[in-house]
Tab-separated table of N, CA and C in Angstrom:
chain	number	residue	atom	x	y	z
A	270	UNK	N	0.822	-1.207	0.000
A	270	UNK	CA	0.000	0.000	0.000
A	270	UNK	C	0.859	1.261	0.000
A	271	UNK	N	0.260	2.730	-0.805
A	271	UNK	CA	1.136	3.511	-0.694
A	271	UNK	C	-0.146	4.619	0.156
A	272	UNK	N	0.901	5.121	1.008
A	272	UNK	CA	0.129	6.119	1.466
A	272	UNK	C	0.167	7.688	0.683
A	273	UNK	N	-1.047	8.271	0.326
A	273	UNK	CA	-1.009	9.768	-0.302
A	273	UNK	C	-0.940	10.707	0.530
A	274	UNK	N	0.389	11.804	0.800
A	274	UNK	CA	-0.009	12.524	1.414
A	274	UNK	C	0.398	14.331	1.094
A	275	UNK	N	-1.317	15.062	1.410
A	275	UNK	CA	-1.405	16.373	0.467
A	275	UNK	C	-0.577	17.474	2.011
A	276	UNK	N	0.262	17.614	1.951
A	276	UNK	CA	1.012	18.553	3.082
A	276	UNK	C	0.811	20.226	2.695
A	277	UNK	N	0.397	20.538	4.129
A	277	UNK	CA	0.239	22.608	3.872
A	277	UNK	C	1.552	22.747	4.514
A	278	UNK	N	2.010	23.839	3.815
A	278	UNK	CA	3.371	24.482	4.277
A	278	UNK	C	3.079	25.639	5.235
A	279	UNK	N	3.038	25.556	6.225
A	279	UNK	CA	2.640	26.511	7.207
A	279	UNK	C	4.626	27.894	6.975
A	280	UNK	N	4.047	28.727	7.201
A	280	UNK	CA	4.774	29.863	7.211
A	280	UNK	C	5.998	29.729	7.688
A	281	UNK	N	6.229	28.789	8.787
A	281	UNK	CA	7.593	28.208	9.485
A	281	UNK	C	7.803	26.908	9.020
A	282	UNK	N	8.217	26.617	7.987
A	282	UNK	CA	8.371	25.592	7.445
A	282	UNK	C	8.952	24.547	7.900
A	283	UNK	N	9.995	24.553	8.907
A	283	UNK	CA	10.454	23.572	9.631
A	283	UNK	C	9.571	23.251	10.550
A	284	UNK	N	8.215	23.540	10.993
A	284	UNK	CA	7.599	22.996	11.605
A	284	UNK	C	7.190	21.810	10.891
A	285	UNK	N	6.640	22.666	9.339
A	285	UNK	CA	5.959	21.200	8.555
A	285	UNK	C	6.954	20.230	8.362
A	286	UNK	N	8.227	20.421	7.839
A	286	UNK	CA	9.543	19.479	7.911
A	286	UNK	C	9.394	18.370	8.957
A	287	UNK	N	9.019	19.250	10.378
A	287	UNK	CA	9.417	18.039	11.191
A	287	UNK	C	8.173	16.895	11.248
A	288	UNK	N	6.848	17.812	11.198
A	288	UNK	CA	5.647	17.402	11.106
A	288	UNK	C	5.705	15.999	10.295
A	289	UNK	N	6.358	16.203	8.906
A	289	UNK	CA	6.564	15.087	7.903
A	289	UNK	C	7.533	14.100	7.932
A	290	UNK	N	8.232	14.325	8.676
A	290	UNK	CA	9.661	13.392	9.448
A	290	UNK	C	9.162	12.662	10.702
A	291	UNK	N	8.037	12.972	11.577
A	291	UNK	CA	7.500	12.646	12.475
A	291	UNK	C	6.424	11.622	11.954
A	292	UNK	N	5.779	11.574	10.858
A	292	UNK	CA	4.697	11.026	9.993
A	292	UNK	C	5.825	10.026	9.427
A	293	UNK	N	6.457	10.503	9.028
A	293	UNK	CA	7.266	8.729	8.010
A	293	UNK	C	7.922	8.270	8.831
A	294	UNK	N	8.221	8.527	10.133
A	294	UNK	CA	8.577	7.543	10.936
A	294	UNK	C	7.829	6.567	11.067
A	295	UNK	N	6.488	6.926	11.207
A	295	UNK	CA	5.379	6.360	11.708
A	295	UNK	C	4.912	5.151	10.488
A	296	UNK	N	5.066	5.888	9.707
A	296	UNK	CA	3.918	4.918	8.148
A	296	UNK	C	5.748	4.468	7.302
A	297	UNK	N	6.805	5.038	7.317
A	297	UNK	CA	7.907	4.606	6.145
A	297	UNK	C	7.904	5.156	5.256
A	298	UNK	N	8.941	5.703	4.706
A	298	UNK	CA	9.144	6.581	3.790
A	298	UNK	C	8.783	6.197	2.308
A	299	UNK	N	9.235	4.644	2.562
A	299	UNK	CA	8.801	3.812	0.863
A	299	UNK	C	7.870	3.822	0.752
A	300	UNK	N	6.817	3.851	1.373
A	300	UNK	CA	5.154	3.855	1.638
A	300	UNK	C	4.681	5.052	1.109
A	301	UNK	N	5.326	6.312	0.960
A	301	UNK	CA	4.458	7.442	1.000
A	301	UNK	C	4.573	8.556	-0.355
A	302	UNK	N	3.217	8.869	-0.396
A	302	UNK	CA	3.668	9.513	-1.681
A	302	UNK	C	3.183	11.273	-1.163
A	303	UNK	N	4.401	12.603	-1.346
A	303	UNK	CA	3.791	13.016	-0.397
A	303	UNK	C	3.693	14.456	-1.162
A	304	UNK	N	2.444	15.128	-1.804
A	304	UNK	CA	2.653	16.374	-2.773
A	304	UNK	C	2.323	17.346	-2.032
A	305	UNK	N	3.167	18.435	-2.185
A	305	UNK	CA	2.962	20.034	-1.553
A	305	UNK	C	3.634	20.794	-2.388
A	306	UNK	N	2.988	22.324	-2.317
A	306	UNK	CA	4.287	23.880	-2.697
A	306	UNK	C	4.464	24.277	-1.629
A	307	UNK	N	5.925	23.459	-1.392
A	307	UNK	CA	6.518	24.068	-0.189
A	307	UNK	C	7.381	25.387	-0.873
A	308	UNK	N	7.233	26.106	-1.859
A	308	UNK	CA	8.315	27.301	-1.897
A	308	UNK	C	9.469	27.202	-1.823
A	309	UNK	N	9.879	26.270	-1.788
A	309	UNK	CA	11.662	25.902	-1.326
A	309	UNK	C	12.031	25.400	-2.796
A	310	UNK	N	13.259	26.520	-3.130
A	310	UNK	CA	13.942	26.363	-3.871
A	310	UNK	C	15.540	25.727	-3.815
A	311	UNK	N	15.558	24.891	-4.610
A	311	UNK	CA	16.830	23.894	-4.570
A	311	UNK	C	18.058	23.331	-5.812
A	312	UNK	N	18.668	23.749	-5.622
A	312	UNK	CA	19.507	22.706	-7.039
A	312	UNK	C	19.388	21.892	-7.440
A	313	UNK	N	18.929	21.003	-6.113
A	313	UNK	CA	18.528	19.319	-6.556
A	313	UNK	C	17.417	19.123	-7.576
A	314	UNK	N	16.313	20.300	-7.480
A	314	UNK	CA	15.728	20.247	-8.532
A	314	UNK	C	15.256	21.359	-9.229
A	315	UNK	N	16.722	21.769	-9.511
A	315	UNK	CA	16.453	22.501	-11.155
A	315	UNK	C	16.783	24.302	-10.987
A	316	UNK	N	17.374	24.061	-9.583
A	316	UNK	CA	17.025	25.922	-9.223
A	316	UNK	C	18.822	26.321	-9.237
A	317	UNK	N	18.601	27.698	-10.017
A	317	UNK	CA	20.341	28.080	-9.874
A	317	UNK	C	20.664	28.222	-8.444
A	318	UNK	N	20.088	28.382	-7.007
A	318	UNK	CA	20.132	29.080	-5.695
A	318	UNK	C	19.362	28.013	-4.881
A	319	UNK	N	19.982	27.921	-3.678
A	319	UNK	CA	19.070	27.139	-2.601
A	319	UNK	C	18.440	28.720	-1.837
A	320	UNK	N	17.445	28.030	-1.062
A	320	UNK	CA	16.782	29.337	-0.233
A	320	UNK	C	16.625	28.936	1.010
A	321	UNK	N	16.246	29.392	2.434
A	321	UNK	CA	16.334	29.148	3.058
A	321	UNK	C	15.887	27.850	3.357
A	322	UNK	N	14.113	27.754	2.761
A	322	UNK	CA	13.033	27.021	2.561
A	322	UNK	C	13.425	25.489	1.699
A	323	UNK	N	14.334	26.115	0.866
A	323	UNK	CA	15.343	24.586	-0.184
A	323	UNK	C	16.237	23.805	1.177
A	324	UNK	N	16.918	24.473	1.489
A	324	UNK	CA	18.148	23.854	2.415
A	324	UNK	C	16.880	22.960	3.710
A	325	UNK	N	16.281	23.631	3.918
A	325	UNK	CA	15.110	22.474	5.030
A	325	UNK	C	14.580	21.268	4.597
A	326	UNK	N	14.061	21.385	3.129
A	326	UNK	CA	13.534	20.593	2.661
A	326	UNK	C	14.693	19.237	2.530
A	327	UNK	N	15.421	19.928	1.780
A	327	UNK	CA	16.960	19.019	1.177
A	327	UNK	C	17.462	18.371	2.585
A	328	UNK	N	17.365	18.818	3.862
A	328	UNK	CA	17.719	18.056	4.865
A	328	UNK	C	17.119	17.099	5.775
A	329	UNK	N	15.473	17.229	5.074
A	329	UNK	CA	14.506	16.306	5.478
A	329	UNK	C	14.952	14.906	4.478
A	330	UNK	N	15.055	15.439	3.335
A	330	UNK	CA	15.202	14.375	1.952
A	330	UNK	C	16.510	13.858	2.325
A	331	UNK	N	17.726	13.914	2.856
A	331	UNK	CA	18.712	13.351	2.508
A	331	UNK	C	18.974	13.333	4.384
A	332	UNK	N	17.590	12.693	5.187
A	332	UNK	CA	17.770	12.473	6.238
A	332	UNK	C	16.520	10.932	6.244
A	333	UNK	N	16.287	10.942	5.180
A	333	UNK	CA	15.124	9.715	5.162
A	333	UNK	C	15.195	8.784	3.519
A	334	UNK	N	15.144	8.020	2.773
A	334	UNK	CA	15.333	7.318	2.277
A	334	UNK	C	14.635	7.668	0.617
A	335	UNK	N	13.674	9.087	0.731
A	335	UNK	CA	13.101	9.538	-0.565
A	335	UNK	C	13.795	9.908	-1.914
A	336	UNK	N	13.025	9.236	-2.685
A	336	UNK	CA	13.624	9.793	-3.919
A	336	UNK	C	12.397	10.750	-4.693
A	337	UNK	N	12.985	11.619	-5.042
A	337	UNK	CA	12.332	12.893	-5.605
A	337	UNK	C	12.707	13.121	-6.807
C-alpha cells in the first residue's frame, strides 16, 4: 500500500519538515507519496540558488530514504 499525502506548508516551514519526518517515521518513507508547494527552492531540482526554505527541505530528503 502507498500512502497519499497532500502537506500545507505553514509559514515556518520547519515545523511542517518536522511534522513530515514525524509522519514517516510512523507509516515509512517507501510507503508514502507526499505532494505540496513548499516554496523551497533547490539545485537538486532545477534551481540556480538554494533558499532558506530549499536547504530544510533538502535536509529532510537526505535524512530519510526519498527519492524525488
Amino acid at each position: 500500500p502507498v500512502n497519499l499525502i497532500s502537506a500545507y506548508s505553514s509559514p515556518d516551514l520547519q515545523d511542517t519538515a518536522q511534522d513530515l519526518a514525524n509522519l514517516l517515521t510512523k507509516i515509512g518513507p517507501e510507503q508514502a507519496l507526499i505532494g505540496s508547494d513548499m516554496n523551497a527552492l533547490s539545485t537538486l531540482w532545477g534551481y540556480a540558488n538554494n533558499s532558506s526554505r530549499g536547504n530544510i527541505m533538502e535536509d529532510l530528503i537526505s535524512g530519510s530514504t526519498f527519492t524525488y
